[in-house]
XYZ file of C-alpha atoms in Angstrom:
323
model
C -17.983 -5.354 -17.353
C -18.198 -5.444 -13.594
C -20.063 -8.339 -12.016
C -23.341 -7.375 -10.370
C -23.304 -7.112 -6.625
C -24.690 -10.131 -4.865
C -27.958 -9.546 -3.082
C -27.745 -10.043 0.671
C -29.545 -12.952 2.262
C -32.951 -12.105 3.670
C -32.204 -13.972 6.889
C -28.479 -13.657 7.589
C -27.249 -10.537 9.424
C -24.413 -8.522 7.833
C -20.864 -9.558 8.675
C -20.084 -6.075 10.035
C -22.969 -6.104 12.478
C -21.028 -4.370 15.249
C -20.217 -1.494 12.897
C -23.896 -1.162 11.982
C -24.848 -1.008 15.641
C -22.250 1.680 16.312
C -23.110 3.782 13.240
C -26.823 3.777 13.936
C -26.317 4.508 17.639
C -24.134 7.515 16.808
C -26.717 8.795 14.320
C -29.499 8.372 16.868
C -27.550 10.315 19.481
C -27.377 13.242 17.036
C -30.726 13.089 15.280
C -33.300 11.537 17.620
C -36.436 13.587 18.107
C -37.020 15.045 21.559
C -40.183 13.157 22.502
C -41.653 13.203 26.023
C -41.995 9.428 26.247
C -38.218 9.249 25.724
C -37.422 11.783 28.455
C -35.422 10.801 31.535
C -38.478 11.326 33.746
C -40.773 9.156 31.624
C -42.763 6.510 33.455
C -43.539 2.969 32.306
C -47.213 3.963 32.198
C -46.352 6.904 29.937
C -44.434 4.586 27.618
C -47.380 2.171 27.432
C -49.798 5.006 26.662
C -47.497 6.300 23.914
C -47.101 2.876 22.324
C -50.866 2.299 22.205
C -51.508 5.785 20.831
C -48.781 5.520 18.189
C -50.274 2.414 16.594
C -51.227 3.496 13.037
C -51.111 7.142 14.154
C -48.328 9.688 13.406
C -46.338 11.334 16.193
C -47.622 14.834 15.367
C -51.187 13.775 16.190
C -50.237 11.763 19.246
C -48.108 14.396 21.015
C -50.861 16.759 22.249
C -53.172 13.872 23.115
C -50.460 12.024 25.062
C -49.588 15.162 27.004
C -53.243 15.743 27.893
C -53.718 12.134 28.979
C -50.625 12.224 31.189
C -51.780 15.459 32.835
C -55.190 13.977 33.512
C -54.178 10.383 34.264
C -50.502 10.307 35.319
C -50.919 6.866 36.892
C -52.873 3.779 35.820
C -55.037 4.073 38.933
C -56.162 7.555 37.849
C -57.555 6.216 34.592
C -58.969 3.082 36.211
C -61.000 5.270 38.580
C -62.868 6.827 35.654
C -65.633 5.193 33.570
C -64.359 3.624 30.356
C -66.412 6.165 28.422
C -64.194 8.982 29.673
C -61.186 7.309 28.088
C -63.096 7.044 24.811
C -64.214 10.694 25.050
C -60.672 11.875 25.751
C -59.384 9.811 22.822
C -60.839 12.481 20.560
C -60.087 11.978 16.880
C -57.014 9.780 17.175
C -58.925 7.005 15.425
C -59.362 3.331 16.289
C -61.019 4.215 19.625
C -61.003 0.607 20.793
C -57.440 1.415 21.796
C -58.861 3.723 24.482
C -60.969 0.873 25.865
C -57.914 -1.391 25.909
C -55.865 1.182 27.778
C -58.656 1.586 30.323
C -58.915 -2.173 30.755
C -55.133 -2.455 31.131
C -55.130 0.338 33.718
C -57.780 -1.518 35.701
C -55.748 -4.740 35.719
C -52.508 -2.911 36.567
C -54.262 -1.196 39.487
C -56.092 -4.260 40.748
C -53.503 -6.987 40.232
C -50.122 -5.205 40.183
C -50.477 -2.478 42.841
C -50.533 0.186 40.143
C -47.158 -0.752 38.654
C -46.646 -2.191 35.171
C -45.192 -5.691 34.870
C -41.539 -5.472 33.887
C -41.297 -8.536 31.642
C -42.668 -9.239 28.183
C -44.623 -12.177 29.576
C -46.239 -10.055 32.261
C -47.028 -7.256 29.825
C -48.581 -9.688 27.354
C -51.085 -10.682 30.033
C -52.515 -7.149 30.096
C -55.679 -6.486 28.049
C -54.947 -5.141 24.584
C -51.180 -5.648 24.785
C -49.784 -7.682 21.901
C -46.342 -8.956 20.996
C -45.033 -5.668 19.604
C -46.316 -3.513 22.468
C -45.007 -5.898 25.121
C -41.547 -5.901 23.537
C -41.525 -2.119 23.082
C -42.527 -1.396 26.684
C -40.074 -3.982 28.025
C -37.305 -2.279 26.055
C -38.149 1.414 26.274
C -39.658 1.510 29.772
C -37.508 -1.066 31.549
C -34.340 -1.304 29.461
C -34.901 -4.951 28.630
C -33.367 -6.836 25.728
C -36.437 -7.405 23.558
C -36.922 -7.869 19.830
C -39.047 -4.880 18.814
C -40.525 -5.114 15.314
C -42.827 -2.371 14.055
C -43.542 -1.136 10.515
C -40.555 1.196 10.419
C -38.142 -1.413 11.748
C -39.431 -4.007 9.290
C -38.803 -1.623 6.387
C -35.250 -0.805 7.514
C -34.444 -4.490 7.943
C -35.960 -5.341 4.543
C -33.775 -2.787 2.765
C -30.618 -2.938 4.831
C -30.353 -6.725 5.038
C -32.922 -8.217 2.661
C -32.279 -5.962 -0.328
C -36.031 -5.418 -0.776
C -37.855 -2.126 -1.212
C -40.587 -3.073 1.252
C -41.178 -5.871 3.743
C -43.891 -8.455 3.156
C -47.470 -7.201 3.600
C -47.668 -9.083 6.926
C -44.988 -9.904 9.476
C -43.397 -13.285 8.790
C -41.553 -15.708 11.038
C -38.427 -15.149 8.921
C -38.562 -11.416 9.629
C -38.899 -12.056 13.340
C -35.856 -14.357 13.257
C -33.862 -11.784 11.309
C -34.762 -9.055 13.789
C -33.637 -11.285 16.655
C -30.339 -12.002 14.878
C -29.680 -8.280 14.373
C -30.295 -7.370 18.021
C -27.150 -6.526 20.039
C -26.362 -8.878 22.898
C -25.786 -6.028 25.341
C -29.043 -4.871 26.972
C -28.368 -1.142 26.770
C -27.138 -1.390 23.194
C -30.202 -3.418 22.233
C -32.520 -0.676 23.515
C -30.654 1.943 21.477
C -30.671 -0.291 18.389
C -34.437 -0.760 18.602
C -35.093 2.936 19.069
C -32.558 4.026 16.451
C -33.803 1.607 13.795
C -37.365 2.734 14.405
C -36.296 6.376 14.165
C -34.350 5.757 10.962
C -37.452 4.256 9.363
C -39.602 7.167 10.487
C -37.257 9.976 9.414
C -34.919 8.697 6.666
C -35.767 5.217 5.388
C -39.377 6.162 4.719
C -41.812 4.136 2.645
C -42.376 6.558 -0.232
C -39.354 8.871 -0.462
C -36.307 7.458 1.361
C -33.500 9.960 1.847
C -30.669 7.537 1.236
C -28.089 10.341 1.061
C -28.702 11.014 4.756
C -28.615 7.380 5.870
C -25.784 6.525 8.291
C -25.676 2.904 7.110
C -26.154 3.452 3.365
C -22.778 1.891 2.561
C -24.015 -1.413 3.981
C -27.524 -1.291 2.503
C -28.332 -4.380 0.436
C -31.189 -2.584 -1.317
C -28.913 0.207 -2.548
C -26.284 -2.347 -3.544
C -28.914 -4.144 -5.619
C -29.741 -0.958 -7.525
C -32.827 -0.020 -5.462
C -35.250 -2.488 -7.091
C -38.922 -1.441 -6.935
C -41.410 -3.096 -4.590
C -42.838 -6.433 -5.657
C -46.334 -5.268 -4.712
C -48.273 -2.010 -4.350
C -49.287 -1.227 -0.779
C -53.000 -0.726 -0.484
C -54.158 2.222 1.587
C -57.302 2.056 3.652
C -60.318 3.792 2.163
C -62.167 6.281 4.346
C -64.783 8.359 2.538
C -68.092 6.580 2.308
C -66.994 3.639 4.444
C -68.535 2.235 7.613
C -65.426 3.479 9.418
C -66.251 7.046 8.468
C -69.838 6.657 9.662
C -68.664 5.021 12.890
C -66.333 7.942 13.473
C -69.126 10.446 12.917
C -71.410 8.626 15.366
C -68.595 8.514 17.907
C -68.158 12.285 17.534
C -71.843 12.727 18.438
C -71.474 10.518 21.518
C -68.319 12.303 22.663
C -70.109 15.642 22.382
C -73.191 14.401 24.285
C -72.054 14.114 27.890
C -75.422 12.763 29.026
C -76.212 10.653 25.996
C -78.274 11.298 22.887
C -81.642 9.805 21.872
C -81.138 7.179 19.216
C -83.765 8.906 17.070
C -81.423 11.890 16.633
C -79.147 9.777 14.455
C -81.923 9.746 11.855
C -81.602 12.715 9.461
C -85.303 13.571 9.753
C -86.483 16.837 11.333
C -89.461 15.055 12.862
C -87.414 12.335 14.556
C -86.705 14.473 17.629
C -85.861 18.005 18.609
C -82.259 18.687 17.722
C -80.029 19.871 20.589
C -77.857 22.956 20.421
C -74.107 23.386 20.606
C -71.462 20.736 19.944
C -73.997 17.898 19.734
C -75.921 19.696 17.004
C -72.725 20.354 15.054
C -71.647 16.711 15.349
C -75.093 15.532 14.233
C -74.931 17.869 11.240
C -71.591 16.350 10.200
C -73.018 12.851 10.564
C -76.084 13.653 8.461
C -73.976 15.434 5.835
C -72.327 12.095 5.016
C -75.592 10.964 3.417
C -75.211 7.428 4.760
C -78.227 5.212 4.197
C -80.234 3.637 6.996
C -78.612 0.250 6.528
C -75.088 1.659 6.766
C -75.918 3.803 9.809
C -77.454 0.839 11.599
C -74.501 -1.357 10.669
C -72.006 1.209 11.953
C -73.941 1.686 15.183
C -74.273 -2.065 15.690
C -70.507 -2.372 15.364
C -69.949 0.319 17.997
C -72.364 -1.398 20.375
C -70.738 -4.791 19.787
C -67.255 -3.358 20.377
C -68.329 -1.798 23.664
C -67.692 1.735 22.400
C -71.348 2.696 22.865
C -74.273 1.526 24.997
C -77.999 1.796 24.372
C -80.007 2.485 27.522
C -83.709 2.509 26.656
C -83.129 4.269 23.358
C -80.508 6.697 24.664
C -77.017 6.191 23.259
C -73.959 7.062 25.289
C -70.337 6.207 25.801
C -69.684 3.212 28.095
């Protein structure tokens, strides 16, 4: 009886690391998606916008929105010249609209303090509003060709399987994962950029969370998870609820505010015919969708209070509008 294969260490990189780098780079050269924020004429601003939009949002939803934003605001100064509410309105239904406020705030700082040009280092990028560790590393790598340790959900999953022998990474990023990602990164700057992008792409297209296509994986022969017999996850990922939640009500209120260019009386959020005369057109349709949720007064007020506290809405003498 053959001895079972030894599970790879969760922290140590594979011995054939150079071969992994080469195999994944070759796969990426063949299979990478043609995305505009990867194009030769991309700008650092375009990369930053894409990274903020892609947080918890699939590429298929981001593509048309990114293209519209770059047509309207090709430079940070273009966005900074607009009210923050226009960024929120243009965000549409991408979700998590605070990201639009953060992009607007970052554009203002880039315009005011950096002559309209993004900082080129991770440290400088981290000083921008709304830019965290992942985004700073990603922009440093993909916009400026820097050697940065990029760790997103897809990369974490590839590392967990390829090196750690685990079906899924831990629910939250750990210091050990960050160290492992740093150890896997090629020393060469250009190669490190390709490794980051290729690993991310592999997680998005092949090494997916639910149905990995291991037969198409360019590094399957070195995968510790496959060598271990593809053990199941040690926990069940919990999806975020939507229907009936405050998030759903917040989204419906935001849809009303986006449709109402000049604001909407607060009384219109009450599903009572006598509260105020209902407007026509897109505002009426958005109000109808809000009222159809059947949210109680307490939940509506809670959702609205959250929007006001987050700066996504303002109340001017009983008239609600975008900031």
